[in-house]
Coordinates of C-alpha atoms in Angstrom, one line a residue:
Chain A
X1 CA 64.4 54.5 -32.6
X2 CA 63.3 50.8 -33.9
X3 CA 66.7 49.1 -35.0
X4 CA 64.3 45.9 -35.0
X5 CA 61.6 47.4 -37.4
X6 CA 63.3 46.9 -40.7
X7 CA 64.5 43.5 -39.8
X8 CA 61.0 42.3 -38.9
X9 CA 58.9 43.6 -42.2
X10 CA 61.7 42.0 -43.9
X11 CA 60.9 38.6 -42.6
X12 CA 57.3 38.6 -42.1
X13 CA 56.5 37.7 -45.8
X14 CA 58.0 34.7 -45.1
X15 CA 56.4 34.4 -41.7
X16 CA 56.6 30.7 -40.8
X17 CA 60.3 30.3 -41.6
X18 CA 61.9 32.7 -38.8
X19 CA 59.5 32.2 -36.2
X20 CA 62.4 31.4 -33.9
X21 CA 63.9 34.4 -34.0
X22 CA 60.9 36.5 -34.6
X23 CA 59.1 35.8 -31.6
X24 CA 61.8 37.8 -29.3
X25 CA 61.9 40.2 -31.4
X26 CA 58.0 40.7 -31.6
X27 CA 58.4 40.4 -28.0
X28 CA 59.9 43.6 -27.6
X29 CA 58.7 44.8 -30.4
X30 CA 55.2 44.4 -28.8
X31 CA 56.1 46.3 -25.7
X32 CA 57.8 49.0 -27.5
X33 CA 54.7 49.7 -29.3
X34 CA 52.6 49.8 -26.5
X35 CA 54.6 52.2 -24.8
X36 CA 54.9 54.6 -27.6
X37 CA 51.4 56.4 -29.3
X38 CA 52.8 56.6 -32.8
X39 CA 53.2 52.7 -32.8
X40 CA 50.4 52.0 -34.4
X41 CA 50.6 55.0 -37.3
X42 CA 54.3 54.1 -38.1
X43 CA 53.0 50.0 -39.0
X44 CA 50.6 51.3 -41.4
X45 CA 52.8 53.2 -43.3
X46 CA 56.3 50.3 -43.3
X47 CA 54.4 47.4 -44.5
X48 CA 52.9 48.9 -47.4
X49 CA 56.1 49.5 -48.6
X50 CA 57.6 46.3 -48.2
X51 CA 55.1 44.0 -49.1
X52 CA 53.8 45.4 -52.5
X53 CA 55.8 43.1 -54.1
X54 CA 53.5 39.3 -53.7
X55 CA 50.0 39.3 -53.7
X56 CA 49.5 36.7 -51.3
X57 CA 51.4 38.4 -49.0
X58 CA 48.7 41.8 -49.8
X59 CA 46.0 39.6 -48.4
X60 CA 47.7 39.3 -45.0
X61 CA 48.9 42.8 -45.4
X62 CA 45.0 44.1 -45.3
X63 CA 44.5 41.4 -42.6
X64 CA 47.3 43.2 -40.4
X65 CA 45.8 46.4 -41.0
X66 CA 42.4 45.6 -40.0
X67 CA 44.0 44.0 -36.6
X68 CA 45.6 46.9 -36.0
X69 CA 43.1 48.8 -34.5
X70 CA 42.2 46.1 -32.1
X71 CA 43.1 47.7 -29.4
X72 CA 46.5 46.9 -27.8
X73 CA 45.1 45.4 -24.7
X74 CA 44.2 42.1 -26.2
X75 CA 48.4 42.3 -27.5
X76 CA 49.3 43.1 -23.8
X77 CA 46.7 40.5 -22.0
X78 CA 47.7 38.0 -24.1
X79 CA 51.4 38.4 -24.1
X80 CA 51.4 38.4 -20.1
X81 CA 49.6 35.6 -19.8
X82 CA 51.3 33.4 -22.7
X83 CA 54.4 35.4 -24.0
X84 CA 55.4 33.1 -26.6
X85 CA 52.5 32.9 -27.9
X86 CA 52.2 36.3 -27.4
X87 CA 51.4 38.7 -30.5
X88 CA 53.9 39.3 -32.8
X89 CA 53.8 43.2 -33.1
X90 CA 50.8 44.5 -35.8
X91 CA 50.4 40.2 -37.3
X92 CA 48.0 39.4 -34.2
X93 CA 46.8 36.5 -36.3
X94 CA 49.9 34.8 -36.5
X95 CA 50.7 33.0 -32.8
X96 CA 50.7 29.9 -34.3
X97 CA 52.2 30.4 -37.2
X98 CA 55.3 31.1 -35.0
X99 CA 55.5 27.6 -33.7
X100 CA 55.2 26.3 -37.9
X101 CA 57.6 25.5 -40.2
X102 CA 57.9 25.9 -43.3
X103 CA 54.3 25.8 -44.6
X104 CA 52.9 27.8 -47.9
X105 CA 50.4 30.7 -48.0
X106 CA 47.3 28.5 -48.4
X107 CA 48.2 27.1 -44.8
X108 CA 48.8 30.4 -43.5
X109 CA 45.3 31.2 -44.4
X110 CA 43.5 29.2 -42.7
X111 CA 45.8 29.1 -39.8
X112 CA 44.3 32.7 -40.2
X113 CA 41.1 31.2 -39.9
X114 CA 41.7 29.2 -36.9
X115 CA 43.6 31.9 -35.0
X116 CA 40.8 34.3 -35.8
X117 CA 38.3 31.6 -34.4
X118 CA 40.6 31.0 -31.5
X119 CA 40.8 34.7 -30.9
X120 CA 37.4 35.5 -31.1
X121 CA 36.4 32.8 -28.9
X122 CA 38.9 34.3 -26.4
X123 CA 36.7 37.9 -26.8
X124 CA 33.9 35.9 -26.0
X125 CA 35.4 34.4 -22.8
X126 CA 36.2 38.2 -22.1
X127 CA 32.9 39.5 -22.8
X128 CA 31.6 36.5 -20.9
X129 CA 33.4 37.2 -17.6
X130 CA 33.1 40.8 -17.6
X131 CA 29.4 40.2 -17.9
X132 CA 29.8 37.6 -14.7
X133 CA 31.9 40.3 -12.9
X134 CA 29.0 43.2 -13.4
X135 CA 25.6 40.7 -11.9
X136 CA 27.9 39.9 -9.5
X137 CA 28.8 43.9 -8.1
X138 CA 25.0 44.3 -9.2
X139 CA 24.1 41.5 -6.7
X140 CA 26.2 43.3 -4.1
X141 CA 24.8 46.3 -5.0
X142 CA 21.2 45.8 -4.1
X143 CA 22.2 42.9 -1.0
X144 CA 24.4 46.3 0.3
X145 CA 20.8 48.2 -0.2
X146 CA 18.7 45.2 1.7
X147 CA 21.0 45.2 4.2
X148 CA 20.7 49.1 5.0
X149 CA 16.7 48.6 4.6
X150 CA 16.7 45.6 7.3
X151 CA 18.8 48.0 9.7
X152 CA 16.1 50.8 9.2
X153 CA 13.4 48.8 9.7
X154 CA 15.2 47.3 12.7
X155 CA 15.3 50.9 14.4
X156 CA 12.1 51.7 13.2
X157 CA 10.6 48.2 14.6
X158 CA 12.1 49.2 18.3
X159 CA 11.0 52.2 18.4
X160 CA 7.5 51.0 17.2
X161 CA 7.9 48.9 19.8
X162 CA 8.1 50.9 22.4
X163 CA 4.4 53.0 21.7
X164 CA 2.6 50.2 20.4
X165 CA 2.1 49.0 23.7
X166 CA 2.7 45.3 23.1
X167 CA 3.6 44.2 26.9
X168 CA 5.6 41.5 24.9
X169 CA 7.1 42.6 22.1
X170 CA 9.5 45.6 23.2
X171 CA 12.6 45.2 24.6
X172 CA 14.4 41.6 24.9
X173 CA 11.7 39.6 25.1
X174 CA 11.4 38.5 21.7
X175 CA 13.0 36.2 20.0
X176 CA 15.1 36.3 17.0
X177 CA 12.6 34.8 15.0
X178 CA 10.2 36.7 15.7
X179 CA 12.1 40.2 15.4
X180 CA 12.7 39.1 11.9
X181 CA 9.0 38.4 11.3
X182 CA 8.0 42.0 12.2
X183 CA 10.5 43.5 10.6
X184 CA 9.4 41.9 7.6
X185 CA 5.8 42.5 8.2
X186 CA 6.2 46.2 9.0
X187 CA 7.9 46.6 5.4
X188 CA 5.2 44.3 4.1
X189 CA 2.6 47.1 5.3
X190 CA 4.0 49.6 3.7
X191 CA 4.2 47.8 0.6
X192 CA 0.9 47.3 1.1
X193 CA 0.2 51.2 1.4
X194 CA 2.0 51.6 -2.0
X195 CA -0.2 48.5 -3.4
X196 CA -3.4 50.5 -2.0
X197 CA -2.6 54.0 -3.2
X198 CA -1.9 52.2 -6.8
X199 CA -5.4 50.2 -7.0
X200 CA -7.0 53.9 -5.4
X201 CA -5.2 55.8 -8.5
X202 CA -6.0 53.2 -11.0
X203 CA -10.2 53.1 -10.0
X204 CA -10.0 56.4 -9.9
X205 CA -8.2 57.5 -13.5
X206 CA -10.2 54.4 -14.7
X207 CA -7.7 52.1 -16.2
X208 CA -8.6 49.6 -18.8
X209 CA -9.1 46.0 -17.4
X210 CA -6.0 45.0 -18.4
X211 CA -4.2 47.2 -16.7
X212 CA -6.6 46.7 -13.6
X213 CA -5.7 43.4 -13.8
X214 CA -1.8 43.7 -13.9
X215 CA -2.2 45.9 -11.1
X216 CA -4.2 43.7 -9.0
X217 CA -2.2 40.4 -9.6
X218 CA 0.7 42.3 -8.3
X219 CA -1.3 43.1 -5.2
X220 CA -2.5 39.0 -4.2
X221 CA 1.2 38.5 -5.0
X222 CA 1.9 40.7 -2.4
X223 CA -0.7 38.5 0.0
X224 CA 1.1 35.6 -0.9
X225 CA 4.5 36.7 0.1
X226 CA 2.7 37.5 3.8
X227 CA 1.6 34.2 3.7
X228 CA 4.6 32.6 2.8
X229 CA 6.9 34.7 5.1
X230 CA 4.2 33.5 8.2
X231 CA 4.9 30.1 7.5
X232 CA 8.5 30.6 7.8
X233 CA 8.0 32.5 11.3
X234 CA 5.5 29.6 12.3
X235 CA 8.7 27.5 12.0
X236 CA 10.9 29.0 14.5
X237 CA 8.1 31.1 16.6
X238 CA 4.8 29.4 16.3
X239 CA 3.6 31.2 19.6
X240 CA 4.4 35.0 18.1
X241 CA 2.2 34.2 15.7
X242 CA -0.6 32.7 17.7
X243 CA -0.9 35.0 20.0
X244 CA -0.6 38.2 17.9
X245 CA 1.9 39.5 19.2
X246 CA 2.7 40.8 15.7
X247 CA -0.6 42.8 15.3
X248 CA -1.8 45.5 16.9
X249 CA -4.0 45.0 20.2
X250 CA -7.2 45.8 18.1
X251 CA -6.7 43.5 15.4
X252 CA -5.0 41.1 18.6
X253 CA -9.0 41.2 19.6
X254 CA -10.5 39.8 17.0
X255 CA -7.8 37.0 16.0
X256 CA -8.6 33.7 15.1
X257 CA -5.4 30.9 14.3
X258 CA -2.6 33.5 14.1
X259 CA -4.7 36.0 11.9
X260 CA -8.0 37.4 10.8
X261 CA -10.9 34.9 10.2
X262 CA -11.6 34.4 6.8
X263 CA -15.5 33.8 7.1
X264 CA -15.7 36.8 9.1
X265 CA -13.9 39.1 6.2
X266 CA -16.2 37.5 3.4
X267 CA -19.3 38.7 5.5
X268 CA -17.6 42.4 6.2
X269 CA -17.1 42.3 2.4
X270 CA -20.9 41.6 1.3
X271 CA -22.0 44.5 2.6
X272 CA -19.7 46.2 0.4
X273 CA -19.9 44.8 -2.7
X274 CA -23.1 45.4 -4.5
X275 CA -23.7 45.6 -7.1
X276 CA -23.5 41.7 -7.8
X277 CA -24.7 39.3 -10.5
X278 CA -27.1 36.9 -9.0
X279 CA -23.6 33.9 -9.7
X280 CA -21.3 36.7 -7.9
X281 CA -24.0 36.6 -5.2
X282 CA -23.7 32.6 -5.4
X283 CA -20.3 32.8 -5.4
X284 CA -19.6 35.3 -2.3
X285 CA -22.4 33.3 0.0
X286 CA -20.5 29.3 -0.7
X287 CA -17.4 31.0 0.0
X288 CA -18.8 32.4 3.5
X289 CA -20.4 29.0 4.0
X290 CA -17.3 27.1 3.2
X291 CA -14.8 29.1 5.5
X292 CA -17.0 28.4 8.0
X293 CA -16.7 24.9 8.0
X294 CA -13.4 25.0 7.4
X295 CA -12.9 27.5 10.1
X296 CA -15.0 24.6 12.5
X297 CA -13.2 22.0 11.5
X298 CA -9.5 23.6 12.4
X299 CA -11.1 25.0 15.8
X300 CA -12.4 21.7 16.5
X301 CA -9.0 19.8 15.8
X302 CA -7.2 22.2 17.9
X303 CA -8.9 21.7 20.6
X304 CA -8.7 18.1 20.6
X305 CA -4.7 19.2 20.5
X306 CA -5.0 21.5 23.3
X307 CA -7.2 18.6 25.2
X308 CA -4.6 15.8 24.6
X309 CA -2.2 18.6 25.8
X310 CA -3.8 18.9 28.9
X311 CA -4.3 16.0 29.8
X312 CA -0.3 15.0 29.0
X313 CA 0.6 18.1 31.3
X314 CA -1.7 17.0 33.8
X315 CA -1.3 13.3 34.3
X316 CA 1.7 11.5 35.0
X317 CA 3.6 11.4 38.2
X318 CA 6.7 13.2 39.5
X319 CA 9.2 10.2 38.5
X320 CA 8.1 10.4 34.8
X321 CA 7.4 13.9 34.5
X322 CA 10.4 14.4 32.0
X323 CA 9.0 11.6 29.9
X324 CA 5.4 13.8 29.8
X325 CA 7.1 16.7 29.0
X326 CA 8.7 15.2 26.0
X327 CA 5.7 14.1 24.8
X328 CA 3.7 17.4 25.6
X329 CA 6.6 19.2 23.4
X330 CA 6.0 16.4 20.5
X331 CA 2.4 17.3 20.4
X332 CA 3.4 20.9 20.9
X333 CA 4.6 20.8 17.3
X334 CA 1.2 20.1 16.0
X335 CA 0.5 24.0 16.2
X336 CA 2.9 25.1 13.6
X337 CA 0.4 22.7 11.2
X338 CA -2.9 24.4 12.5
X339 CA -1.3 28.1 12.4
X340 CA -0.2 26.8 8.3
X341 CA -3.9 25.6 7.4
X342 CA -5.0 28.5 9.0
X343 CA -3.1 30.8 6.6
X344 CA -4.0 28.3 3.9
X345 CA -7.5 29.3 4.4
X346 CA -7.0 32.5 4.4
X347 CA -4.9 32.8 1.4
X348 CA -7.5 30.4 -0.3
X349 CA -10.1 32.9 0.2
X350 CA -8.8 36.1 -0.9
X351 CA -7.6 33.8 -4.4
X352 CA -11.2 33.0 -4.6
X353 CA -12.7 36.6 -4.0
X354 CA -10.3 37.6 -7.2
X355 CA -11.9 34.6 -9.1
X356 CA -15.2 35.0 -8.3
X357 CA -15.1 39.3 -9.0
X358 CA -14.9 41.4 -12.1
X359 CA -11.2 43.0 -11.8
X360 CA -13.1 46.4 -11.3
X361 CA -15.2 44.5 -8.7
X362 CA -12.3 43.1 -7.4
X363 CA -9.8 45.8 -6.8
X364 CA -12.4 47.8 -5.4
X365 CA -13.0 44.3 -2.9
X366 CA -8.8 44.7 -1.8
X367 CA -9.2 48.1 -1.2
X368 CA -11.8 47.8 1.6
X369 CA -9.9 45.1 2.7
X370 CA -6.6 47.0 2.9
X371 CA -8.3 50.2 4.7
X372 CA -10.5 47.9 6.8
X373 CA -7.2 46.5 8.8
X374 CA -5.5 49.7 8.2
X375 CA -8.4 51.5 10.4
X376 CA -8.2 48.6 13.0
X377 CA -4.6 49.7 13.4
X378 CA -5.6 53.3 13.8
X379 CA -7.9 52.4 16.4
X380 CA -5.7 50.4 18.3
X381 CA -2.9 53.8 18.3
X382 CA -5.6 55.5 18.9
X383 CA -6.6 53.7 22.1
X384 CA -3.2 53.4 23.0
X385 CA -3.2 57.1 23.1
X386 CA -6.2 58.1 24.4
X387 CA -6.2 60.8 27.3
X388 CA -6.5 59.4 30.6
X389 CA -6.9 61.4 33.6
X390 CA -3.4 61.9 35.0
X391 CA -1.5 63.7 32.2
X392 CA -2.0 64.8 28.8
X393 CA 1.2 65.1 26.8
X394 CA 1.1 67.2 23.7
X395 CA 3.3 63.9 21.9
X396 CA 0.1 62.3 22.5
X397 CA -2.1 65.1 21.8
X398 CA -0.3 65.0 18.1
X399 CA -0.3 61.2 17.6
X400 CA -3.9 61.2 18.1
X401 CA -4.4 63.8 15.6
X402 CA -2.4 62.5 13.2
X403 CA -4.4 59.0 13.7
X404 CA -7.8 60.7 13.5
X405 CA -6.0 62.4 10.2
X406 CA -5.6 59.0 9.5
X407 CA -9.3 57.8 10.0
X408 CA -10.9 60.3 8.5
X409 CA -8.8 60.5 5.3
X410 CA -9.3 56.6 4.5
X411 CA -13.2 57.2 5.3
X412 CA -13.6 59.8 2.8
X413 CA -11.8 57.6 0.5
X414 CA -14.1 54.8 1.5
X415 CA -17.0 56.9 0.6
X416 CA -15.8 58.3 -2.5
X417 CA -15.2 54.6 -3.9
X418 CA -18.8 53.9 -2.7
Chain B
X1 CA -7.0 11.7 23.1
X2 CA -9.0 8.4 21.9
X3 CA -11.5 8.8 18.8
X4 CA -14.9 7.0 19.7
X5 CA -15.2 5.0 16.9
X6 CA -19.3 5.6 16.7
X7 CA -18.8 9.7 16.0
X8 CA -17.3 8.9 12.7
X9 CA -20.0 6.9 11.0
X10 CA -18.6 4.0 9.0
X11 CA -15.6 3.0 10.5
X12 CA -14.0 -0.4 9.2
X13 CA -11.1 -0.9 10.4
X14 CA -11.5 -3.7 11.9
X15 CA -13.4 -5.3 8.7
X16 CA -9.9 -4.6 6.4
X17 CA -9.0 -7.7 4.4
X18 CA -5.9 -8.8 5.2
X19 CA -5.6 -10.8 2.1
X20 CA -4.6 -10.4 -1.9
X21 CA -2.5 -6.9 -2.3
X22 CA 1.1 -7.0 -0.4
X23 CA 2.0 -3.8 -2.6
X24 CA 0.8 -1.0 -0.3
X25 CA -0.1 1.7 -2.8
X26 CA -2.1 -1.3 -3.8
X27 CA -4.1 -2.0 -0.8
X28 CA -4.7 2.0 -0.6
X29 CA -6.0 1.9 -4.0
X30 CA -8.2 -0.4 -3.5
X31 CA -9.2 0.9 -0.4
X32 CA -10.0 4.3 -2.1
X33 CA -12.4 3.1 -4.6
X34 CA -14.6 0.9 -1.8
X35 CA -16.1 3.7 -0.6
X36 CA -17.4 7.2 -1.3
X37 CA -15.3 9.2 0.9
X38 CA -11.9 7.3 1.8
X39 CA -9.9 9.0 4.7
X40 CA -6.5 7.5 5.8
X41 CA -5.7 8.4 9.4
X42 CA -4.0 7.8 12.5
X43 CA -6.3 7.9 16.1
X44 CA -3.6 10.4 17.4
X45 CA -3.3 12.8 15.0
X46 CA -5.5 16.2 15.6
X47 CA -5.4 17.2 11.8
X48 CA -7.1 14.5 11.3
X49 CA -9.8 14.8 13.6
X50 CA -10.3 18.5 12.0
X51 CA -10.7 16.7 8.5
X52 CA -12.9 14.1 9.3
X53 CA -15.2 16.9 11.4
X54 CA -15.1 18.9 8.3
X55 CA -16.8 16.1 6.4
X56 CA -19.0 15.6 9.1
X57 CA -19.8 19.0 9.4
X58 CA -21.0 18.6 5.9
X59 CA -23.4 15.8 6.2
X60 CA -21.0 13.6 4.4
X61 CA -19.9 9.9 6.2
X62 CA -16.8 9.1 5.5
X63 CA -14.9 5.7 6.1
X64 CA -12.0 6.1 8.0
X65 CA -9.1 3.8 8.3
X66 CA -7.1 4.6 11.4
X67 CA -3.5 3.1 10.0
X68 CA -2.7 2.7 13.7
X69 CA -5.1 0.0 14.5
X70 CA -5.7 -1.5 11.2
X71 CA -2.9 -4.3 10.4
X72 CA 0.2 -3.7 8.4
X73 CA -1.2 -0.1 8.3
X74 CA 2.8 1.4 8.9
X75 CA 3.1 -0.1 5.3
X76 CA 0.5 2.5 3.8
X77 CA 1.7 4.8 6.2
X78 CA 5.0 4.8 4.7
X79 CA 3.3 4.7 1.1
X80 CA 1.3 7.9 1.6
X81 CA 4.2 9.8 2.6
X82 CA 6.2 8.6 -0.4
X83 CA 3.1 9.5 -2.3
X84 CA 2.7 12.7 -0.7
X85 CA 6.2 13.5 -0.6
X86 CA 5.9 15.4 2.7
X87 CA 6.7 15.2 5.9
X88 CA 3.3 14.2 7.4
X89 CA 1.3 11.0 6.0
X90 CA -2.0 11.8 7.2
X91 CA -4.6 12.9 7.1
X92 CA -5.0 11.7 3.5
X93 CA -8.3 11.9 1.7
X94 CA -9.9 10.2 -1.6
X95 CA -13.5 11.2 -2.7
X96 CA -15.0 9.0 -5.3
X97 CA -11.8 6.8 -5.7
X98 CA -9.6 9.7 -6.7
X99 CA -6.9 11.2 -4.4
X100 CA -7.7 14.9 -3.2
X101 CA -4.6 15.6 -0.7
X102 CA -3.8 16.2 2.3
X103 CA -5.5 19.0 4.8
X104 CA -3.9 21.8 2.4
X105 CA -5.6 20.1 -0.6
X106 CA -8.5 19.2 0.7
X107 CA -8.8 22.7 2.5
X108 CA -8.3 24.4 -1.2
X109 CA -10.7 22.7 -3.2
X110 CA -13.8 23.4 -0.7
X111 CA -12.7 26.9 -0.9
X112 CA -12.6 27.0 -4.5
X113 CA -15.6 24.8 -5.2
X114 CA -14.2 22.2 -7.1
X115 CA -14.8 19.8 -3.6
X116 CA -19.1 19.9 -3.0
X117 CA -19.5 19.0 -7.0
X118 CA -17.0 16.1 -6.6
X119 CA -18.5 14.8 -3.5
X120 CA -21.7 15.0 -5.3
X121 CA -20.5 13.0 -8.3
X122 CA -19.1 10.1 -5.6
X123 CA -22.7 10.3 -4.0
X124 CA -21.4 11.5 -1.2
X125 CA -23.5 14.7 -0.7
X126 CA -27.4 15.1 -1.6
X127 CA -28.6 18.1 -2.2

């Protein structure tokens, strides 16, 4: 059944001398093993037998027998990739002493020592890749899940679409841009509904501070990537943002720069906010004064843009008119930087509102905010629903039920937090 | 499109020395620390006009150096948006000889507070 195996343990004492030979004879010793189960039980008991005889030789003997539980893979890997090299049957420390000749035990251990570095640098390389191989499915994983979550917002942004009653924004109008933006804002808003319902739970099963405080810096994070993803959509669709066509008609009423107007929020939120230390008092009125005059200063330099923009439209004759246009679409570009600042300022603001407030103070502060907008959008389904005199569906009947649902649950919440 | 040059208050341009500094970031240090409130900016730009109306807006009277009309002023141009590292070099602003930023900056600290106490340090702003 093994003709080879009594020739082998003969020779492996002397290791280094037969290397020659040994190595084809480990070669097919190596896949006989592997093929057959008992393998493995039948080298434990042969060597024993044959080696009692040197000591030195009992060293390498109890070195083979710890390798020979390494599993056979790392015999099989190897000897594909480098079958000399390959592993001589149960002595997986010995590849190199194949290629030696004639060296004496001493050398043999510590070409033990060097093969065992060498090998476990190679389990390391294994370990290593395997490790590269599993981010690399996990980063496939969750871009396969983004990818099904952008396709569902997709749909769910065209249907939206459709009811919302943007005159603009359903259909083919919009650009691509643009249809990224709102997809990425209606995920954004429900994000911010989680965000909400976490601060409302929090207040409610009073948190410590700390906690608060986790919870809350998670939530400006969550400003901040609005903020950040508007700048991108300022890049390629500077007008989408400008004229609202991402909000709702409501909140469309009230816009200022491509989004709400920061002084106007600070004095909604003053009202709500007692009880305040006479600094937090302080505090909340130089932050309405200051967005003001911020606010005046961007109104006032974009006018002087859409001034010079007129007045490039409107001169020039028909022979140059190309030449004008060129330059009206240079200063065109000028309204990406005012619809930036704009969001600057109001990012600014809501930072400072979190400075200037406890955490409890403060949470409480986003959480009017969040329901504030949340109840403009309401209104603006609402409106779009309303019953007008030539038909009354029962779809509409139901979405304006649900909306009032809507209202009134977030007003009782109001009131309880107040 | 043209900036009247009496709506700005103190408005030197035409009084820069054209002597000593070749360096630049030189001349636009020493620039900065002549005057209170040191704004670098170009006639044509609008974000300018919004910064310097911000100041004006708060009772302080900046100096203004339009780089467009003041000589070799495509040199400091350039220098500012090295310094900056941004696409735009102005509107660029330095209150008591020290650099603020650009609009962003210079929008930030008045939001956060850290401006009104620095103008007031530069003498810029009584109150």
């Amino acid at each position: 059944m093994f003709p080879s195996w009594p020739m082998r343990f003969h020779h492996t004492p002397r290791g280094s001398s037969k290397s020659g030979e040994e190595s084809t004879d480990s070669g097919s010793a190596v896949h006989a093993l592997s093929s057959r189960g008992e393998g493995s039980r039948l080298e434990l008991e042969s060597p024993v037998g044959r080696k009692a005889s040197s000591s030195s030789d009992h060293h390498q003997m109890i070195d083979q027998m710890h390798h020979l539980q390494i599993p056979q893979q790392l015999e099989v890997a190897s000897a594909s990739n480098s079958p000399r090299t390959g592993i001589s049957q149960p002595q997986l420390a010995r590849p190199t002493s194949e290629k030696r000749r004639g060296a004496g035990s001493n050398s043999e251990r510590m070409l033990d020592a060097k093969t065992l570095r060498r090998l476990a640098q190679n389990r390391e390389a294994a370990k290593k890749s395997r490790l590269r191989k599993k981010a690399y499915v996990q980063q496939l994983e969750s871009s396969r899940i983004r990818l099904s979550q952008l396709e569902q917002d997709l749909q769910r942004a065209r249907s939206q679409g459709f009811f919302m009653g943007g005159g603009g924004g359903a259909g083919g109008n919009i650009s691509s841009g643009a249809a990224i933006f709102d997809m990425e804002y209606a995920r954004w808003l429900e994000d911010d509904h989680k965000h909400m319902t976490e601060i409302r739970t929090a207040l409610q099963a009073h948190l410590s501070d700390g906690d608060l405080r986790v919870i809350l810096d998670g939530y400006i994070t969550h400003y901040d990537e609005i903020f950040r993803l508007k700048g991108v959509a300022a890049k390629s669709d500077v007008f989408h943002l400008i004229t609202g066509m991402w909000t709702t008609p409501a909140e469309r009423c009230f816009l200022w720069m491509g989004g709400f107007r920061p002084s106007e929020l600070v004095k909604m939120l003053t009202a709500q906010l007692d009880p305040l230390t006479e600094q937090q008092v302080m505090g909340i009125y130089n932050l309405q004064r200051s967005t003001e005059q911020a606010e005046g200063a961007l109104s006032q330099g974009l006018e002087q843009l859409q001034q010079s923009l007129t007045d490039t439209i409107a001169s020039g004759s028909v022979n140059d008119s190309m030449h004008h246009m060129a330059v009206a679409l240079g200063k065109l570009t000028n309204l990406e930087g005012f619809v930036r600042q704009a969001d600057n300022l109001r990012q600014q603001t809501l930072h400072q509102l979190h400075r200037v407030l406890t955490v409890r103070q403060a949470a409480r502060c986003f959480l009017v905010i969040g329901e504030y907008y949340g109840r403009l959008r309401a209104l603006s389904s609402l409106w779009a629903s309303r019953p007008r005199e030539t038909f009354i569906g029962d779809d509409i009947l139901c979405q304006a039920t649900t909306d009032l649902q809507m209202v009134q649950q977030s007003s009782q919440n109001h009131f309880s937090n107040f | 499109m043209h900036y009247q040059a009496e709506s700005y208050g103190n408005y030197y341009a035409s009084t820069v020395r054209q002597s000593a500094a070749v360096d630049p970031l030189e001349r636009v240090v020493r620039l900065a620390s002549g005057s209170a409130v040191v704004i670098f900016s170009l006639s044509t730009c609008c974000m300018c006009h919004a910064v310097k109306r911000l100041f004006c807006g708060m009772g302080v009277n900046p100096t203004v150096y339009e780089l467009d009309l003041v000589p070799r002023g495509k040199e400091i141009e350039r220098a500012l948006m090295r310094v900056l590292g941004g696409g735009s070099s102005v509107p660029v602003v330095f209150v008591g000889g020290k650099l603020v930023g650009a609009m962003d900056r210079v929008m930030a600290s008045h939001i956060n507070g850290t401006l009104v106490p620095l103008l007031k340090e530069a003498g810029a702003l009584w109150l």
